[in-house]
Amino acid sequence: MEADFVIVGAGSAGCVLANRLSADPQTRVVLLEAGGRDTNPWIHIPVGYFKTMHNPALDWCYKTEPDPGLNGRSIDWPRGKVLGGSSSLNGLLYVRGQPEDYDRWAQMGNAGWAWDDVLPLFRRAENNERGADAFHGAEGPLSVSDMRIKRAICDAWVEAAQAAGYPFNPDYNGATQEGVGYFQLTTRNGRRCSSAVAYLNPVKKRPNLQIITRAMVTRVTLDGKRATGVRYLDASGTEVTLKARREVILSGGAINSPQILMLSGIGTPEHLQANGITPEHALPGVGQNLQDHLQARLVFKCNEPTLNDEVRSLVNQARIALRYAVSRSGPMTMAASLATGFLKTRPDLATPDIQFHVQPWSADSPGEGVHPFSAFTMSVCQLRPESRGYLELKGPDPRQPVRIVPRYLSTPTDCRTIVEGVRIARTIARHTPLAGKISEEFRPTSALEMEDDKGTLDWARNNSVSIYHPTGTCKMGEGEGAVVDSQLRVHGLTGLRVADCAIMPEIVSGNTNAPAIMIGEKASDLILGP
């Protein structure tokens, strides 16, 4: 079998590439996805992440290695194993990051990736229900909508944050990110708008586009220093060779793209040899530079009902389901969070360094059900962690997950920032009108108020979890540690690119789905040329 372009991974960026590269009917494109089709109905209901996350049929269900920065804990790293990738499982939050993020990428030697370069790509991708302006598009494939649900506890949080001195911001993806407000979502008419829904569904019947699911790529095939195609295991377990006349594009995400490179003999020779892989091309940066957003999740019990109470009763669940079926509204349209804030831990900072996700419910994790009491969650994460981790193979079997070593909270700045983020969260909770709705601090306990920063940091190490934004493991740039150049071409090889969040030299200041889609748009321009 043969194609002009072979795209590995039908996630946030891969679906964009399949759409854009197959627009020319003379170009044959094959899109390979290790997971299945997105037919599970919970994928398309916004609140369905409670059902899809941690479901091994749809989620790779990765876990990190025990991490010293988390006092030896191993934590979950969900990743989508289905058409749409993680955009079919995520919390639906539409966040681009800060202009300064992309300007830093350009300053690191990545020409064409500054904010002025990528803003048109964000606008091209976007169909924002608020309409087009200097920052937003209204004609793109990706639907972006306002919340269809409001809850008093989240409104109270936004008011309390303003009372604490933080400005209201109606558009954190607009002129400035700083302030508090409400999330916009990747939804369309009350349903999830994943990358597969936005980019793949409208073109999946093109005769020059073939979508193959249950196809686990085992390696990129090389002829000297040129990528010639891939090998993959089909649904029956048979190995198939697929040739690429022009290019192979890895869009497997920050875990799977470097894993495929290493399985192909591309990486640190000593590491490859130790795992039974014959080195083909030395590139020590593969799997390095791993970054993620770590969240400290504070939970406050309330003296009035929250969503926890609404969803516990079977009768209420039936009412909620009926409302959604009739009007595509109500709690089933809810994203992972309603309210947000991008704030500074110190006034001398140029831009916000922490982000809040505020939820009118509380749970130990999505998929485990809500707590049996009235409560809400205030999650805070550091936007630009200095800590860097890495990935390693566990052997030559492509079905064996890699070792994920995040090295969270391994720098003084990261430790200081999460401590200050927890302090700011607890300060907001003491302001009106939120304070009047809180009956008790559940996590952490109010006793923490008596402790020093060391106690707060220890609580964070024992309780923080990933917010599921792995990036950076195929770093874009030049020099030591770089894996791809500014054209996303793998250094030292031809016919091979990486296009997903793995290429980020530094993690963006916010959720990563919108940037991943932008990377797909950018990659298509780079491949197709002017």
XYZ file of N, CA, C and O in Angstrom, residues 90-91 93 146 508:
20
model
N -11.167 15.253 26.380
C -10.716 16.334 27.261
C -11.879 17.123 27.854
O -13.050 16.834 27.612
N -11.539 18.161 28.620
C -12.536 18.970 29.301
C -13.145 20.067 28.464
O -13.882 20.898 28.996
N -12.084 22.801 27.057
C -11.788 24.202 27.336
C -10.934 24.793 26.217
O -9.888 24.251 25.885
N -19.898 29.769 24.107
C -20.020 30.128 25.512
C -20.706 28.990 26.272
O -21.332 28.109 25.678
N 2.822 26.024 26.617
C 2.060 27.264 26.544
C 1.394 27.547 27.886
O 1.204 26.649 28.709
